[in-house]
Tab-separated table of C-alpha atoms and ligand atoms in Angstrom:
chain	number	residue	atom	x	y	z
S	1373	MET	CA	77.601	93.496	97.940
S	1374	ASN	CA	78.321	95.891	100.335
S	1375	ASN	CA	75.778	94.487	102.783
S	1376	GLU	CA	77.960	91.253	103.138
S	1377	LYS	CA	80.122	90.659	106.178
S	1378	PRO	CA	83.986	90.637	105.955
S	1379	ILE	CA	85.454	87.243	105.071
S	1380	LEU	CA	88.627	88.618	106.171
S	1381	ASN	CA	88.098	91.470	108.688
S	1382	VAL	CA	91.320	93.553	110.291
S	1383	GLU	CA	90.885	95.852	112.955
S	1384	ASP	CA	92.315	98.310	114.704
S	1385	LEU	CA	95.326	96.117	114.736
S	1386	THR	CA	99.096	97.221	116.244
S	1387	VAL	CA	102.747	95.721	116.136
S	1388	GLN	CA	105.638	96.294	116.979
S	1389	PHE	CA	109.465	95.152	117.622
S	1390	CYS	CA	110.857	95.897	120.762
S	1391	THR	CA	114.742	95.172	119.747
S	1392	LYS	CA	117.929	96.939	121.306
S	1393	LYS	CA	117.493	100.307	119.359
S	1394	GLY	CA	114.598	100.959	120.695
S	1395	THR	CA	110.219	100.488	119.808
S	1396	ALA	CA	109.612	100.621	116.418
S	1397	LYS	CA	106.107	100.688	116.055
S	1398	VAL	CA	105.343	99.721	112.936
S	1399	LEU	CA	101.118	98.767	112.592
S	1400	ASN	CA	99.764	101.993	114.424
S	1401	GLY	CA	95.949	100.929	114.457
S	1402	LEU	CA	95.366	99.615	110.820
S	1403	SER	CA	92.328	98.201	109.782
S	1404	PHE	CA	90.995	96.984	106.644
S	1405	SER	CA	88.515	94.266	105.483
S	1406	LEU	CA	87.911	92.029	102.518
S	1407	ARG	CA	84.934	90.739	101.356
S	1408	GLN	CA	84.365	87.639	99.446
S	1409	GLY	CA	85.682	87.836	95.976
S	1410	GLU	CA	86.828	91.445	96.693
S	1411	LYS	CA	90.190	92.321	95.389
S	1412	LEU	CA	91.927	94.849	97.291
S	1413	GLY	CA	94.791	96.870	96.611
S	1414	LEU	CA	97.085	97.340	99.440
S	1415	VAL	CA	99.396	100.189	98.842
S	1416	GLY	CA	102.583	102.755	100.567
S	1417	GLU	CA	106.119	103.223	99.670
S	1418	SER	CA	108.893	100.712	101.038
S	1419	GLY	CA	108.614	100.551	104.970
S	1420	VAL	CA	105.248	101.012	105.386
S	1421	GLY	CA	104.518	97.853	107.487
S	1422	LYS	CA	102.758	96.414	104.360
S	1423	SER	CA	104.846	93.063	104.675
S	1424	VAL	CA	104.166	92.996	108.230
S	1425	ALA	CA	100.705	93.644	107.948
S	1426	ALA	CA	100.792	90.525	105.785
S	1427	TRP	CA	101.808	87.743	108.252
S	1428	ALA	CA	100.030	89.633	111.099
S	1429	CYS	CA	97.060	87.995	108.934
S	1430	LEU	CA	98.297	84.998	109.223
S	1431	LYS	CA	99.828	84.785	112.370
S	1432	ILE	CA	103.022	84.646	111.791
S	1433	ILE	CA	105.336	87.622	113.499
S	1434	LYS	CA	108.313	86.354	115.520
S	1435	PRO	CA	109.860	87.383	118.303
S	1436	PRO	CA	111.112	90.798	118.929
S	1437	GLY	CA	107.838	91.446	116.360
S	1438	GLU	CA	104.279	91.154	119.065
S	1439	ILE	CA	100.919	91.915	117.872
S	1440	VAL	CA	99.757	94.018	120.847
S	1441	SER	CA	96.232	94.689	120.171
S	1442	GLY	CA	93.709	94.217	117.501
S	1443	LYS	CA	92.229	91.693	116.234
S	1444	ILE	CA	91.766	90.000	112.782
S	1445	GLU	CA	89.011	87.625	111.751
S	1446	TYR	CA	88.641	85.275	109.342
S	1447	LYS	CA	85.070	84.281	108.628
S	1448	GLY	CA	84.329	85.827	111.785
S	1449	GLU	CA	86.324	84.229	114.286
S	1450	ASN	CA	89.075	86.049	115.001
S	1451	LEU	CA	92.546	84.429	114.077
S	1452	PHE	CA	94.383	85.693	117.562
S	1453	GLU	CA	92.175	83.554	119.527
S	1454	LYS	CA	92.833	80.317	117.495
S	1455	SER	CA	95.325	77.070	118.373
S	1456	GLU	CA	98.383	76.928	116.773
S	1457	ASN	CA	97.504	73.492	115.031
S	1458	GLU	CA	93.774	75.708	113.403
S	1459	LEU	CA	96.397	77.781	112.462
S	1460	ILE	CA	98.982	74.785	110.576
S	1461	SER	CA	95.617	73.947	108.771
S	1462	LEU	CA	94.783	77.692	107.344
S	1463	ARG	CA	97.626	78.657	106.259
S	1464	GLY	CA	98.195	77.910	102.911
S	1465	ASN	CA	95.199	76.108	102.611
S	1466	GLU	CA	92.249	79.102	103.871
S	1467	ILE	CA	94.218	81.494	103.969
S	1468	SER	CA	97.813	81.364	100.909
S	1469	LEU	CA	100.534	84.569	101.630
S	1470	THR	CA	103.027	84.441	98.397
S	1471	VAL	CA	106.096	87.118	99.421
S	1472	PRO	CA	108.605	88.682	97.284
S	1473	ARG	CA	110.990	87.251	95.380
S	1474	ALA	CA	109.991	84.299	94.212
S	1475	HIS	CA	112.432	82.334	94.956
S	1476	SER	CA	113.074	83.457	98.801
S	1477	GLN	CA	110.218	81.213	98.914
S	1478	LEU	CA	111.080	77.900	97.145
S	1479	ASN	CA	113.400	74.984	98.868
S	1480	PRO	CA	116.152	75.064	96.686
S	1481	LEU	CA	117.062	71.272	97.335
S	1482	LEU	CA	113.549	70.232	96.214
S	1483	THR	CA	112.067	69.463	92.981
S	1484	ILE	CA	109.043	71.872	92.059
S	1485	GLY	CA	107.331	69.313	92.155
S	1486	ARG	CA	108.219	67.572	95.745
S	1487	GLN	CA	107.052	71.366	96.543
S	1488	LEU	CA	103.576	71.482	95.043
S	1489	MET	CA	103.088	67.736	96.105
S	1490	ASN	CA	104.085	68.313	99.655
S	1491	ALA	CA	101.566	71.776	99.884
S	1492	TYR	CA	99.091	69.689	98.630
S	1493	ILE	CA	99.382	66.145	100.883
S	1494	ALA	CA	99.678	68.847	104.046
S	1495	HIS	CA	96.076	69.900	103.796
S	1496	SER	CA	94.428	66.533	102.344
S	1497	ASP	CA	92.862	63.986	104.970
S	1498	LEU	CA	92.955	60.809	102.065
S	1499	PRO	CA	95.510	57.920	102.724
S	1500	ARG	CA	99.264	58.470	102.282
S	1501	ARG	CA	99.060	56.944	99.077
S	1502	GLU	CA	95.726	58.309	97.461
S	1503	ALA	CA	96.635	61.676	98.837
S	1504	LYS	CA	99.523	61.712	96.561
S	1505	LYS	CA	98.171	60.163	93.134
S	1506	GLN	CA	96.047	62.966	94.017
S	1507	ALA	CA	99.111	65.468	94.744
S	1508	TYR	CA	100.667	64.149	91.506
S	1509	GLU	CA	97.355	64.932	89.313
S	1510	ALA	CA	96.702	68.744	90.967
S	1511	SER	CA	100.368	69.652	90.336
S	1512	ILE	CA	100.574	69.108	86.962
S	1513	ASN	CA	97.498	70.598	86.902
S	1514	ILE	CA	97.917	73.890	88.346
S	1515	LEU	CA	101.242	74.626	87.074
S	1516	ASP	CA	99.820	74.067	83.391
S	1517	LYS	CA	96.646	76.561	84.682
S	1518	VAL	CA	99.784	79.134	85.577
S	1519	GLY	CA	101.199	78.678	82.145
S	1520	ILE	CA	104.938	76.653	82.663
S	1521	PRO	CA	105.141	74.781	79.495
S	1522	ASP	CA	106.231	71.160	79.430
S	1523	PRO	CA	104.381	70.725	83.155
S	1524	LYS	CA	104.783	66.791	83.923
S	1525	ASN	CA	109.008	67.397	83.061
S	1526	ARG	CA	109.145	70.642	84.882
S	1527	MET	CA	107.821	68.814	87.955
S	1528	ASN	CA	111.189	67.683	88.411
S	1529	ALA	CA	113.698	71.371	88.343
S	1530	TYR	CA	115.072	72.720	90.917
S	1531	PRO	CA	114.114	76.226	91.525
S	1532	ASN	CA	117.505	77.718	90.386
S	1533	GLU	CA	116.431	76.276	86.876
S	1534	LEU	CA	114.176	79.063	86.286
S	1535	SER	CA	113.680	82.170	85.434
S	1536	GLY	CA	112.580	84.976	87.911
S	1537	GLY	CA	109.067	84.425	85.566
S	1538	MET	CA	109.043	81.301	86.722
S	1539	ALA	CA	109.986	80.536	89.653
S	1540	GLN	CA	106.482	83.008	90.433
S	1541	ARG	CA	104.702	81.591	88.632
S	1542	VAL	CA	105.512	78.289	90.538
S	1543	VAL	CA	104.994	80.369	94.043
S	1544	ILE	CA	101.283	81.169	92.290
S	1545	ALA	CA	101.140	78.105	92.278
S	1546	LEU	CA	101.923	76.708	95.465
S	1547	ALA	CA	99.547	79.271	96.359
S	1548	LEU	CA	96.696	78.146	94.674
S	1549	ILE	CA	96.862	74.253	94.358
S	1550	ASN	CA	95.166	74.455	98.128
S	1551	LYS	CA	92.402	76.461	96.320
S	1552	PRO	CA	91.836	78.997	99.250
S	1553	THR	CA	89.594	81.298	100.687
S	1554	VAL	CA	92.248	83.809	100.039
S	1555	LEU	CA	95.296	84.745	98.363
S	1556	ILE	CA	98.067	87.574	99.829
S	1557	ALA	CA	100.062	87.964	97.368
S	1558	ASP	CA	102.789	90.285	98.664
S	1559	ASP	CA	104.919	92.119	96.297
S	1560	PRO	CA	103.882	89.994	93.911
S	1561	THR	CA	106.280	91.727	90.997
S	1562	GLY	CA	109.039	92.932	92.896
S	1563	GLY	CA	112.207	92.242	91.722
S	1564	LEU	CA	110.982	90.888	88.036
S	1565	ASP	CA	111.432	92.803	84.798
S	1566	VAL	CA	108.376	95.562	83.849
S	1567	THR	CA	107.204	92.444	80.719
S	1568	ILE	CA	107.735	90.172	83.440
S	1569	GLN	CA	105.324	91.840	86.168
S	1570	ALA	CA	102.863	93.136	83.597
S	1571	GLN	CA	102.754	88.420	83.090
S	1572	ILE	CA	102.804	87.972	86.616
S	1573	ILE	CA	100.026	90.567	87.372
S	1574	GLU	CA	97.452	89.283	84.816
S	1575	LEU	CA	98.282	85.454	85.420
S	1576	LEU	CA	97.337	86.505	89.209
S	1577	ASN	CA	94.077	88.198	87.937
S	1578	LYS	CA	93.395	85.683	85.678
S	1579	MET	CA	93.836	82.474	88.573
S	1580	VAL	CA	91.850	84.517	91.073
S	1581	GLU	CA	88.602	85.241	89.142
S	1582	GLU	CA	88.662	81.397	87.784
S	1583	MET	CA	89.204	80.594	91.147
S	1584	GLY	CA	86.718	82.979	93.211
S	1585	THR	CA	90.066	83.464	95.447
S	1586	THR	CA	89.576	87.203	97.631
S	1587	ALA	CA	92.738	88.376	96.933
S	1588	LEU	CA	94.986	90.882	98.896
S	1589	ILE	CA	97.325	92.438	96.075
S	1590	ILE	CA	100.768	94.186	98.561
S	1591	THR	CA	102.823	96.480	96.195
S	1592	HIS	CA	103.854	100.261	96.430
S	1593	HIS	CA	102.511	99.882	92.831
S	1594	LEU	CA	99.159	101.852	91.918
S	1595	GLY	CA	99.289	101.356	88.298
S	1596	LEU	CA	99.136	97.210	88.524
S	1597	VAL	CA	96.343	98.551	90.804
S	1598	ALA	CA	94.513	100.210	88.529
S	1599	GLN	CA	93.501	97.499	86.721
S	1600	HIS	CA	93.388	94.854	88.425
S	1601	CYS	CA	92.149	96.000	91.823
S	1602	ASP	CA	87.932	96.449	93.075
S	1603	HIS	CA	89.300	98.848	95.958
S	1604	VAL	CA	92.501	99.452	97.133
S	1605	ALA	CA	93.559	101.068	100.844
S	1606	ILE	CA	96.609	103.177	100.869
S	1607	MET	CA	98.614	102.727	103.718
S	1608	TYR	CA	101.128	105.374	105.475
S	1609	ALA	CA	102.993	104.454	108.484
S	1610	GLY	CA	101.279	101.286	110.022
S	1611	GLN	CA	97.100	102.831	108.577
S	1612	ILE	CA	95.694	103.392	106.464
S	1613	VAL	CA	95.203	106.946	105.454
S	1614	GLU	CA	92.545	106.772	102.618
S	1615	SER	CA	90.477	104.148	101.217
S	1616	CYS	CA	87.486	103.673	99.032
S	1617	ASP	CA	86.994	101.548	95.185
S	1618	THR	CA	89.606	101.821	92.195
S	1619	GLU	CA	88.199	104.025	90.199
S	1620	THR	CA	86.895	106.588	92.671
S	1621	LEU	CA	90.498	107.159	93.897
S	1622	PHE	CA	92.362	107.399	90.420
S	1623	ALA	CA	88.922	109.859	89.753
S	1624	SER	CA	89.709	111.995	92.877
S	1625	ALA	CA	92.363	111.638	95.831
S	1626	GLN	CA	91.486	112.989	98.582
S	1627	HIS	CA	94.627	112.913	101.283
S	1628	PRO	CA	97.659	114.340	100.152
S	1629	TYR	CA	99.812	111.079	100.442
S	1630	SER	CA	97.268	108.647	97.828
S	1631	LYS	CA	97.795	112.414	95.025
S	1632	SER	CA	101.618	112.217	95.197
S	1633	MET	CA	101.478	108.514	94.748
S	1634	LEU	CA	99.004	108.609	91.838
S	1635	SER	CA	100.917	111.244	90.198
S	1636	SER	CA	104.460	108.637	90.129
S	1637	VAL	CA	102.159	106.445	87.692
S	1638	ARG	CA	100.514	109.681	85.805
S	1639	ASP	CA	101.934	112.004	83.269
S	1640	THR	CA	103.654	114.865	84.973
S	1641	GLY	CA	102.118	118.003	83.793
S	1642	ASP	CA	98.145	116.227	84.640
S	1643	GLN	CA	96.116	117.008	87.146
S	1644	TRP	CA	98.157	115.290	90.009
S	1645	GLY	CA	100.709	118.312	89.185
S	1646	PRO	CA	105.131	117.788	90.521
S	1647	GLU	CA	103.074	119.585	93.517
S	1648	PHE	CA	101.964	116.564	94.987
S	1649	ILE	CA	105.157	114.522	94.683
S	1650	LEU	CA	105.498	114.557	98.210
S	1651	PRO	CA	109.784	115.493	99.691
S	1652	GLY	CA	111.085	112.685	101.971
S	1653	ARG	CA	111.352	109.335	103.549
S	1654	PRO	CA	107.914	107.310	105.138
S	1655	PRO	CA	109.340	107.850	109.042
S	1656	ASN	CA	111.365	105.374	111.531
S	1657	PRO	CA	108.827	103.514	112.745
S	1658	MET	CA	111.757	103.875	116.096
S	1659	GLU	CA	110.346	107.438	115.866
S	1660	LEU	CA	107.126	108.383	114.627
S	1661	PRO	CA	106.149	112.149	114.187
S	1662	GLY	CA	103.776	113.310	116.841
S	1663	GLY	CA	100.298	113.870	115.018
S	1664	CYS	CA	99.937	112.821	111.473
S	1665	TYR	CA	102.684	110.708	110.873
S	1666	LEU	CA	102.693	112.758	107.213
S	1667	ASN	CA	102.802	116.092	108.523
S	1668	PRO	CA	106.514	116.607	108.059
S	1669	ARG	CA	106.481	116.152	104.306
S	1670	CYS	CA	102.895	117.351	104.105
S	1671	PRO	CA	102.848	120.809	102.262
S	1672	HIS	CA	99.805	121.629	103.799
S	1673	ALA	CA	100.411	120.698	107.757
S	1674	THR	CA	99.165	123.351	109.813
S	1675	GLU	CA	99.838	123.825	113.910
S	1676	LEU	CA	96.666	121.198	114.266
S	1677	CYS	CA	98.708	118.203	112.239
S	1678	ARG	CA	101.620	118.751	114.133
S	1679	SER	CA	99.396	118.224	117.272
S	1680	LYS	CA	96.883	115.889	117.155
S	1681	GLU	CA	96.207	112.604	115.017
S	1682	PRO	CA	93.202	113.321	111.976
S	1683	PRO	CA	89.757	111.274	112.331
S	1684	TYR	CA	89.023	109.093	110.037
S	1685	VAL	CA	86.216	110.603	108.410
S	1686	ASP	CA	84.047	109.128	105.223
S	1687	ILE	CA	83.537	111.649	102.872
S	1688	GLY	CA	81.186	110.301	101.088
S	1689	GLY	CA	80.072	106.865	99.867
S	1690	GLY	CA	82.304	104.694	102.124
S	1691	HIS	CA	84.928	107.230	100.847
S	1692	ILE	CA	87.156	107.194	103.873
S	1693	VAL	CA	89.930	109.864	104.263
S	1694	LYS	CA	92.698	110.593	107.542
S	1695	CYS	CA	92.973	113.810	107.526
S	1696	HIS	CA	92.278	116.830	109.675
S	1697	PHE	CA	90.994	118.565	106.551
S	1698	ALA	CA	88.714	116.033	104.955
S	1699	LYS	CA	84.707	116.875	105.508
S	1700	GLU	CA	81.567	115.221	103.794
S	1701	GLY	CA	82.092	115.942	99.923
S	1702	GLY	CA	86.301	116.226	100.163
S	1703	VAL	CA	89.556	117.098	101.670
S	1704	GLU	CA	89.919	121.618	101.669
S	1705	TYR	CA	92.885	122.226	103.374
S	1706	GLY	CA	93.409	125.431	105.730
S	1707	LYS	CA	95.256	128.225	105.368
N	1062	ADP	N1	112.439	91.690	112.615
N	1062	ADP	C1	112.255	93.625	112.498
N	1062	ADP	N2	112.726	93.755	113.993
N	1062	ADP	C2	112.246	95.594	113.378
N	1062	ADP	N3	112.338	95.884	113.332
N	1062	ADP	C3	111.403	94.798	111.967
N	1062	ADP	C4	111.362	93.993	111.839
N	1062	ADP	N4	110.741	93.645	110.467
N	1062	ADP	C5	110.895	94.463	110.326
N	1062	ADP	N5	110.617	95.399	110.834
N	1062	ADP	C6	110.043	97.336	110.716
N	1062	ADP	O1	109.077	97.000	110.540
N	1062	ADP	C7	108.892	98.192	109.217
N	1062	ADP	C8	107.909	97.800	107.974
N	1062	ADP	O2	108.366	96.544	106.268
N	1062	ADP	P1	108.340	95.912	106.417
N	1062	ADP	O3	106.483	95.656	106.300
N	1062	ADP	O4	109.042	94.813	105.533
N	1062	ADP	O5	108.339	97.713	105.051
N	1062	ADP	P2	107.009	96.746	103.462
N	1062	ADP	O6	106.637	95.968	103.728
N	1062	ADP	O7	106.146	97.867	103.427
N	1062	ADP	O8	107.868	97.834	102.742
N	1062	ADP	C9	110.176	98.682	108.429
N	1062	ADP	O9	110.458	99.901	109.090
N	1062	ADP	C10	111.081	97.463	109.349
N	1062	ADP	O10	112.622	97.723	109.446
N	1063	MG	MG1	107.473	94.098	102.055
């Protein structure tokens, strides 16, 4: 599987927002890739650029945002070289996105049936009457699959008649109705109760497995990734700081930021003691620190970390760590 070409390849992506207050450097050489059928968890605290990365994958960065450099390849072709028409036929059809907070993605003025049918018809080549017939059947079918009871009647419901959990199910149905190759689920559990969160992530997992969808699951909750993703990429200040398979991360995370994130999902007192909970917040993208972006929060930071950007180091078996102290076998901090 590792020799296969990635289906989605994000390489050295730089995105900025030029505002009156200054330039926000939100993505700073972001790279990650997804192979066919893989489930990758993209994890980081709020504000590290996860949603901007999701928008970039569909080239929907709007001014004052600007893609400064880098490329995104889908099936080997650079998305940034495609025409707007080509992108329109790709979005929601080959690459789908669910945005945080389901109700914000649904149109309050249209029934959920109409929204599902519109999404289907937009990408159908059939004559209108035939497309409508198929769209109706596909909509009921997908609502049933995402666990909406009595889907035929529910087609007539308006979004405000749905609970947060049900609305999130409809959003997943919308994203999957055209059987996309890649699903990007941006914070699919945001704003939901804990029990509903578990149901939604389980549903998402079941759906992508059944449909063979390649999935990018974006969350700040590492616990959700543990059970459902094959690989994890930990993001900080618009860069990946550690990436590996999920088991490896939980058994032997190396980057101080990943360790800190892990400590938030483990009991204190176990191997990642409270010493790894980093103080502070991610940097303001308008005022990024010099050297390693984590250095103001990192207990191991030295002069080198304050002055020079760390390299990406493969510490073994494709386990990548961006830290000055990373070397073959792991991270050993200097004195
Ligand atoms: N339209 C915009 N103008 C200026 N800054 C923006 C804009 N959109 C996002 N940002 C900035 O990009 C950064 C990352 O945002 P986001 O991708 O939403 O983070 P995450 O999804 O990881 O919580 C934030 O600091 C945010 O302020
Ligand atoms: Mg976000």
